[in-house]
mmCIF file of C-alpha atoms and ligand atoms in Angstrom:
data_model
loop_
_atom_site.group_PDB
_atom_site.id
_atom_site.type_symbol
_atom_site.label_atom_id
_atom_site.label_comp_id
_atom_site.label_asym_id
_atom_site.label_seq_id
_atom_site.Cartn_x
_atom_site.Cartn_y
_atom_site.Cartn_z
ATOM 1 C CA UNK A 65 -22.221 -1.512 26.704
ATOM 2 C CA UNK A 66 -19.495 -0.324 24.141
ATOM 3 C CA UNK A 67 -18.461 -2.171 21.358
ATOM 4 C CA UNK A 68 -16.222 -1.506 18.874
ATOM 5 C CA UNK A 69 -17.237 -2.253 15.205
ATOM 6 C CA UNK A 70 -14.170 -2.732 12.336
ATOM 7 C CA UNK A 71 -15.761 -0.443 9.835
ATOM 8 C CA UNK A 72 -15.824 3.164 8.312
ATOM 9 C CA UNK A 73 -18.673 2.092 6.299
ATOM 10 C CA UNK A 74 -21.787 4.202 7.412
ATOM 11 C CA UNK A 75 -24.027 2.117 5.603
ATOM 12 C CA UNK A 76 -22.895 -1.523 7.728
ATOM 13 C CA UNK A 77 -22.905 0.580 10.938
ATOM 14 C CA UNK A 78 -25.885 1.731 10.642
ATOM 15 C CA UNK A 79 -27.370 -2.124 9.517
ATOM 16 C CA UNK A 80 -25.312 -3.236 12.828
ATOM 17 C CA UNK A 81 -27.319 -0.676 15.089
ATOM 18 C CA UNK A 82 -30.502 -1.254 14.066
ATOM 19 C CA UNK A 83 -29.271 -5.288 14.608
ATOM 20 C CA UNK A 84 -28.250 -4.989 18.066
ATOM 21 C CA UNK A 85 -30.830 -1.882 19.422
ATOM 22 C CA UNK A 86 -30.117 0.580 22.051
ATOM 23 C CA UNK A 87 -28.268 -1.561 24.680
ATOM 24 C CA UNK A 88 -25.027 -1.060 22.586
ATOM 25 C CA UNK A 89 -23.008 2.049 22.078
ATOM 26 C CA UNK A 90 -21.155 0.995 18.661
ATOM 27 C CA UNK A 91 -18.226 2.556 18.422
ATOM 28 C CA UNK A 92 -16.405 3.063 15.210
ATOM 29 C CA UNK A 93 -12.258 2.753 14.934
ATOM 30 C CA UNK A 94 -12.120 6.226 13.745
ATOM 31 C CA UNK A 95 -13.960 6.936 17.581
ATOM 32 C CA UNK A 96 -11.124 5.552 19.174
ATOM 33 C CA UNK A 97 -8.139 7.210 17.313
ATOM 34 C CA UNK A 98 -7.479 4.537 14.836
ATOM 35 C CA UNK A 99 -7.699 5.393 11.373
ATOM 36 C CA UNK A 100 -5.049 3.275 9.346
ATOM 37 C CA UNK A 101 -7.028 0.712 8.038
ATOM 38 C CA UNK A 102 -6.722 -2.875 10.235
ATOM 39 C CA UNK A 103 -4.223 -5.454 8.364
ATOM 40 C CA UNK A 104 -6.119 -7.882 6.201
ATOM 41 C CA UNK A 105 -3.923 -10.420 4.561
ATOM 42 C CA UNK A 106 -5.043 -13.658 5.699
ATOM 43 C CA UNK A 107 -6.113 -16.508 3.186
ATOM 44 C CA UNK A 108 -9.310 -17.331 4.511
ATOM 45 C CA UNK A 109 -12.422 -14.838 5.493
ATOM 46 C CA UNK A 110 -12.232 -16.458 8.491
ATOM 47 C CA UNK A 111 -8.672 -15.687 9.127
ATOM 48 C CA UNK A 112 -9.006 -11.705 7.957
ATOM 49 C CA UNK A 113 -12.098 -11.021 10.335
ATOM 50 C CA UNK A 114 -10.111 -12.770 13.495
ATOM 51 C CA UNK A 115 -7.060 -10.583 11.949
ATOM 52 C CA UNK A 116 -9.043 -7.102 12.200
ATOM 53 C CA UNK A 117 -10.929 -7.741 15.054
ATOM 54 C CA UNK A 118 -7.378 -8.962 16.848
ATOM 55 C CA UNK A 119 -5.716 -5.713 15.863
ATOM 56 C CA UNK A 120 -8.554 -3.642 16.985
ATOM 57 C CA UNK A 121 -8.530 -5.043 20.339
ATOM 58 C CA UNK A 122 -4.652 -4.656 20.865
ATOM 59 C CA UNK A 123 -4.948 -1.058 19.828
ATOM 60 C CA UNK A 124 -7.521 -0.534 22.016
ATOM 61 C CA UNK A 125 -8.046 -2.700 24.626
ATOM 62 C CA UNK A 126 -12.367 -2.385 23.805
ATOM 63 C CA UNK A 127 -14.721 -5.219 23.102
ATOM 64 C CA UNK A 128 -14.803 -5.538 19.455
ATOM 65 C CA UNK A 129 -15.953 -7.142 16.383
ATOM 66 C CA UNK A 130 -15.103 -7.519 12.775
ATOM 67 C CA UNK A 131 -16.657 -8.686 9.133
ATOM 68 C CA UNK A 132 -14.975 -10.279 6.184
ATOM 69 C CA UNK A 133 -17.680 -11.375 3.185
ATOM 70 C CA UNK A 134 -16.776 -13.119 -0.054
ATOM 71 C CA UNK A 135 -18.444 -14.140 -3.489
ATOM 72 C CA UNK A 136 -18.378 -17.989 -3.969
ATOM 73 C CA UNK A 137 -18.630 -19.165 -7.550
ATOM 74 C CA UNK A 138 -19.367 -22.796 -7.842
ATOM 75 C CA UNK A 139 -18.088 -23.183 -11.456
ATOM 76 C CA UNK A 140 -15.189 -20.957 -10.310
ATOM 77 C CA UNK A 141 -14.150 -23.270 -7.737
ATOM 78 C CA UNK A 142 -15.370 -20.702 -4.833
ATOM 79 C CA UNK A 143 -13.613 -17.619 -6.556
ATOM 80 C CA UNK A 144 -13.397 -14.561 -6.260
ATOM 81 C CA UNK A 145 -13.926 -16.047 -2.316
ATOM 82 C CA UNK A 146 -11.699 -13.886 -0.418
ATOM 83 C CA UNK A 147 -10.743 -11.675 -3.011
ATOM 84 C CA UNK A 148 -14.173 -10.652 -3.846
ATOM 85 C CA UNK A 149 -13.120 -6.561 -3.199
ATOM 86 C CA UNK A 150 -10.055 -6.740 -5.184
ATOM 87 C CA UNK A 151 -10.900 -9.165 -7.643
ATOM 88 C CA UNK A 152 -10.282 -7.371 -11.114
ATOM 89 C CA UNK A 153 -8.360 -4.621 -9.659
ATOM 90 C CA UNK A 154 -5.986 -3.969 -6.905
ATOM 91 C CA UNK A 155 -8.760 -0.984 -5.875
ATOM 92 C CA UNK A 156 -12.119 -1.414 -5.208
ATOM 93 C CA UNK A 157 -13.611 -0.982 -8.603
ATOM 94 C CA UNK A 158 -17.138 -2.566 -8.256
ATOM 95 C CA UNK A 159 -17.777 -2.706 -12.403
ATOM 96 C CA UNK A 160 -15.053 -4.035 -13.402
ATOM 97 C CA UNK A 161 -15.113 -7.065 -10.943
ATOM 98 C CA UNK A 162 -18.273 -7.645 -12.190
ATOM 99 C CA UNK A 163 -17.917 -7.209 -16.071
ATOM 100 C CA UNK A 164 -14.605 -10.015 -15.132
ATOM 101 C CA UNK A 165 -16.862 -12.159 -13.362
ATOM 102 C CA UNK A 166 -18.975 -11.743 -16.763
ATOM 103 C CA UNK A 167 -16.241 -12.875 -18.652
ATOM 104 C CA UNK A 168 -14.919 -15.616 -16.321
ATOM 105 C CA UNK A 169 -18.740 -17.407 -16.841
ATOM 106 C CA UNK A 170 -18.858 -16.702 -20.356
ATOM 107 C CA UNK A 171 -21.006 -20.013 -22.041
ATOM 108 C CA UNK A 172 -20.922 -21.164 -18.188
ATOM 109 C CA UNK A 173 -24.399 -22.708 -17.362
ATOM 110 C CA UNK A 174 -23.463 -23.291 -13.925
ATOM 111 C CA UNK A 175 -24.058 -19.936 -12.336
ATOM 112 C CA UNK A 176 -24.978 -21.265 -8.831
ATOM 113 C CA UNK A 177 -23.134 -18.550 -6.124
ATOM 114 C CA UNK A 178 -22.792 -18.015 -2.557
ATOM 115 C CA UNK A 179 -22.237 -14.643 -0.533
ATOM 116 C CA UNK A 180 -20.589 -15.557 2.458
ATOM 117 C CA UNK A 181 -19.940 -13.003 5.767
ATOM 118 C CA UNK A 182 -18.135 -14.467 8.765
ATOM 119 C CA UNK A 183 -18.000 -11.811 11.618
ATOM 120 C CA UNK A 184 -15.072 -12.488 14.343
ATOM 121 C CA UNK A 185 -16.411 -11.037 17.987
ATOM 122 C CA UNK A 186 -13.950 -10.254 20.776
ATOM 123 C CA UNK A 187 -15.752 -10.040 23.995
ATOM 124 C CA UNK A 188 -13.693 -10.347 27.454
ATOM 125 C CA UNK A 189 -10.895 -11.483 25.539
ATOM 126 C CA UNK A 190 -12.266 -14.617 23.971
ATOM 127 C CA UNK A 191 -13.025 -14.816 20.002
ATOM 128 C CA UNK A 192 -16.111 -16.040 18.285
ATOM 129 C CA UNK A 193 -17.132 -16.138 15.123
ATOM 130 C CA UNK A 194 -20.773 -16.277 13.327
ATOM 131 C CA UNK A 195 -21.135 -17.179 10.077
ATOM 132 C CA UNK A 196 -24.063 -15.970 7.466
ATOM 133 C CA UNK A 197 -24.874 -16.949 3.790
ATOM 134 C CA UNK A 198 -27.083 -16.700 1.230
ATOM 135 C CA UNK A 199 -27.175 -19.243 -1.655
ATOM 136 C CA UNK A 200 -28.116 -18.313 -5.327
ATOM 137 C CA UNK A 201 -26.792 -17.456 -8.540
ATOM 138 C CA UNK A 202 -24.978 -15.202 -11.440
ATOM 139 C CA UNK A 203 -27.147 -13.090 -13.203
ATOM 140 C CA UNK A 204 -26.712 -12.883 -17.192
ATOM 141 C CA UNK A 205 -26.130 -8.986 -17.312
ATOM 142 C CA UNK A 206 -26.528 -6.755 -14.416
ATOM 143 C CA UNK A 207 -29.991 -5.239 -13.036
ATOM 144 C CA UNK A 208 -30.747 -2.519 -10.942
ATOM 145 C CA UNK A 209 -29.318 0.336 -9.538
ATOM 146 C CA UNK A 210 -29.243 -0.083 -5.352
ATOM 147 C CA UNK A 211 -26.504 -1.618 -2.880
ATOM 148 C CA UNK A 212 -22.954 -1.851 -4.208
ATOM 149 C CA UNK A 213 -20.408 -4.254 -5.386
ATOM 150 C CA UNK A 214 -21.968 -7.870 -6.905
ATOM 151 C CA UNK A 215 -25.905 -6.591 -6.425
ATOM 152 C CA UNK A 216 -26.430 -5.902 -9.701
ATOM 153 C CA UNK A 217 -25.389 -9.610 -11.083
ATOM 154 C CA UNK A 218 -26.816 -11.772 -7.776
ATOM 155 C CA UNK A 219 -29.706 -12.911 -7.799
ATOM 156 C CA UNK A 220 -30.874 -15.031 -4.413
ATOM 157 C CA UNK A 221 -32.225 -18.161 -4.359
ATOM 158 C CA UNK A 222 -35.994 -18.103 -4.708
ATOM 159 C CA UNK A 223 -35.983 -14.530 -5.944
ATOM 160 C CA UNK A 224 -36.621 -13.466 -9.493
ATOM 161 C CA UNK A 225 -34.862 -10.072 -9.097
ATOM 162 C CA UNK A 226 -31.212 -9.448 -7.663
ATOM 163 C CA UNK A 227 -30.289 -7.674 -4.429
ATOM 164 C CA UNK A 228 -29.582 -4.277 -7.095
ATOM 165 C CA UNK A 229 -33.203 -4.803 -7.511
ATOM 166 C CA UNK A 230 -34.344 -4.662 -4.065
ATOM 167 C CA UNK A 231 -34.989 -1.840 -1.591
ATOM 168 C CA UNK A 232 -32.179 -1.981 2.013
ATOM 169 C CA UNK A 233 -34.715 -3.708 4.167
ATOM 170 C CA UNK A 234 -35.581 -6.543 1.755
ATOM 171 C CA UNK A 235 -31.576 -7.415 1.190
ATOM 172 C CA UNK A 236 -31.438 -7.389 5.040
ATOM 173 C CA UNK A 237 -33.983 -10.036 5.674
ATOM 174 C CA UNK A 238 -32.311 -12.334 2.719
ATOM 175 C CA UNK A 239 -28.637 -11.094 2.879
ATOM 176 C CA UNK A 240 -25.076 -12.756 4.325
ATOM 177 C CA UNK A 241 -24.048 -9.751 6.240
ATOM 178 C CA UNK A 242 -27.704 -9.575 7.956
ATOM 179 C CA UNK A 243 -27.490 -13.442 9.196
ATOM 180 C CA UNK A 244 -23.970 -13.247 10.682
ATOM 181 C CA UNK A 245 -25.215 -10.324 12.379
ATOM 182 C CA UNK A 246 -27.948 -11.535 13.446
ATOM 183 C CA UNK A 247 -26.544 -14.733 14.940
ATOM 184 C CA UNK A 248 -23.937 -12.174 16.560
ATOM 185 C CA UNK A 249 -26.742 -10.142 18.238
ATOM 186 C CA UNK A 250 -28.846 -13.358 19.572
ATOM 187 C CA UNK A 251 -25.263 -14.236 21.111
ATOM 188 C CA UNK A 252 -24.537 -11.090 22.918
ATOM 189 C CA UNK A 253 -28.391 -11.077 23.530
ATOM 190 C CA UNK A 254 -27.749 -14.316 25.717
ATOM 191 C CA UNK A 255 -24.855 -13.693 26.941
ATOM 192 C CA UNK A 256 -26.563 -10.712 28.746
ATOM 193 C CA UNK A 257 -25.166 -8.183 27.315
HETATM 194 P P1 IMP B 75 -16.187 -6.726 2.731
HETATM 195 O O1 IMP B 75 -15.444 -7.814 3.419
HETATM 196 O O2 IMP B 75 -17.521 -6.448 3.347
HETATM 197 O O3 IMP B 75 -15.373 -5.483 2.526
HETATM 198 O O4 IMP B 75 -16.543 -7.279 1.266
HETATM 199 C C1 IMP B 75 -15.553 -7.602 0.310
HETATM 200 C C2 IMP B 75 -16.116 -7.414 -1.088
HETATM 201 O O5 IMP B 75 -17.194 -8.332 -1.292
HETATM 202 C C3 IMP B 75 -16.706 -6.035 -1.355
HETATM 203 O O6 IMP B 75 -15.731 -5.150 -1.851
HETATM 204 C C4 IMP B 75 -17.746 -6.329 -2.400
HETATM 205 O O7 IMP B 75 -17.150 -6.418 -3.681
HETATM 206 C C5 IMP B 75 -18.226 -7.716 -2.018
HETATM 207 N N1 IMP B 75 -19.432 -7.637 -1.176
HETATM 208 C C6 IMP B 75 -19.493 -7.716 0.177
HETATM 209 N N2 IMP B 75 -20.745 -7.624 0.617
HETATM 210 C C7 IMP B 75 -21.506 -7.478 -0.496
HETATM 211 C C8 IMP B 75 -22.908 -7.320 -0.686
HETATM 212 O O8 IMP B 75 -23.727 -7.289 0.250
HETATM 213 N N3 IMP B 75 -23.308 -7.194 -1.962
HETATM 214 C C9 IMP B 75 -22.468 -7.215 -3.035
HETATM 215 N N4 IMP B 75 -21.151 -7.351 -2.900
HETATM 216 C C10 IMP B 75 -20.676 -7.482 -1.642
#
C-alpha cells in the first residue's frame, strides 16, 4: 500500500519505514511533485499536523500522514510548545533555541519537560491522530553530540544521560516521535492494511 509521509527529512523517513515494515511503500511529497513546503500556521500541534496532512491529500489525492512535535516546559507554562523549531529565531537554528531555553530557566529549579509528537493520518478520507510523549527534564548545560535540536539539554525520565547522549535506536525505544508512530503503525496494522 502507498502512503504518503509529510517530510523531506531522511532521517524520520527512514525511522517511519523501519516502523511500519515492508507492507508500505512510503512515499515522500517530493515523490509526488510537491516540493513547497505544506502550510503550517495553526496554534496547536494538533491543528498543524491535520493542516499538512490536509494539504497533502488535496494536492494529491494519496493516503497520507503528517507529524508536528513540540518542547513542553512546565515552569514555562508549556513553551516553546508549538514553537519549539522557531523558538529563538525565525530559522531553524538548533543552538540558539537552546542557549534561550538556558536563559529562560536561569535559577529555575523546576526543569520538568515534555516532548510531545502528534501525527495526523488520512486514510480513505477520514483523519486520525496518535499522540506520543516522553516526560523528563532540562538539562543544566548541554551533553553529547547525536540527534538534533533539544537532545543535547533533555534528559528522559529515568535516564541519567540525554537523548544527545544516546545512540538512534535507544532514542527510538524512549522517544515522542517513536510512540506516535508506533501507535500509528498498530492502527494501520489492524485496520489491515
Ligand atoms: P518538527 O515538528 O518535527 O519539525 O519539530 C519541531 C521542532 O521541535 C524541531 O525543529 C526541533 O527543534 C524540536 N524537535 C522535534 N523533535 C525533536 C527531537 O526528537 N529531539 C529534539 N528536538 C526535537
Amino acid at each position: 500500500m502507498k502512503l504518503l509521509f509529510a517530510t523531506h527529512n531522511a532521517h524520520k523517513l527512514a525511522e517511519a519505514r523501519a516502523l511500519l515494515g515492508d507492507r508500505f511503500t512510503l512515499l515522500t511529497p517530493h515523490d509526488c511533485g510537491v516540493d513547497e513546503e505544506p502550510p503550517e500556521t495553526q496554534p496547536t500541534l494538533e491543528g498543524n499536523a491535520l493542516q499538512k496532512a490536509r494539504y497533502l491529500h488535496r494536492r494529491t489525492g494519496l493516503d497520507c500522514f503528517a507529524d508536528d512535535t513540540g518542547l513542553e516546559v512546565e515552569a514555562l507554562g508549556g513553551a516553546p510548545g508549538v514553537h519549539s523549531a522557531r523558538y529563538a529565531t525565525d530559522g531553524h537554528d538548533f543552538e540558539a533555541n537552546n542557549r534561550l531555553l538556558l536563559r529562560n530557566l536561569e535559577g529555575q529549579s523546576n526543569r520538568r519537560a515534555r516532548f510531545r509528537t502528534v501525527v495526523a493520518l488520512i486514510l480513505g478520507g477520514e483523519e486520525h491522530l496518535f499522540e506520543g510523549c516522553v516526560e523528563g527534564c532540562i538539562a543544566e548545560r548541554p551533553a553529547g553530540d547525536a540527534g538534533f535540536g533539544y537532545d543535547p539539554l533533555f534528559r528522559p525520565e529515568g535516564s541519567d544521560r540525554t537523548f544527545a547522549q544516546m545512540s538512534a535506536d535507544e532514542k527510538n525505544a524512549l522517544s515522542h516521535r517513536g510512540r506516535a508512530m508506533r501507535r500509528l503503525a498498530e492502527y494501520l496494522h489492524g485496520a489491515g492494511k
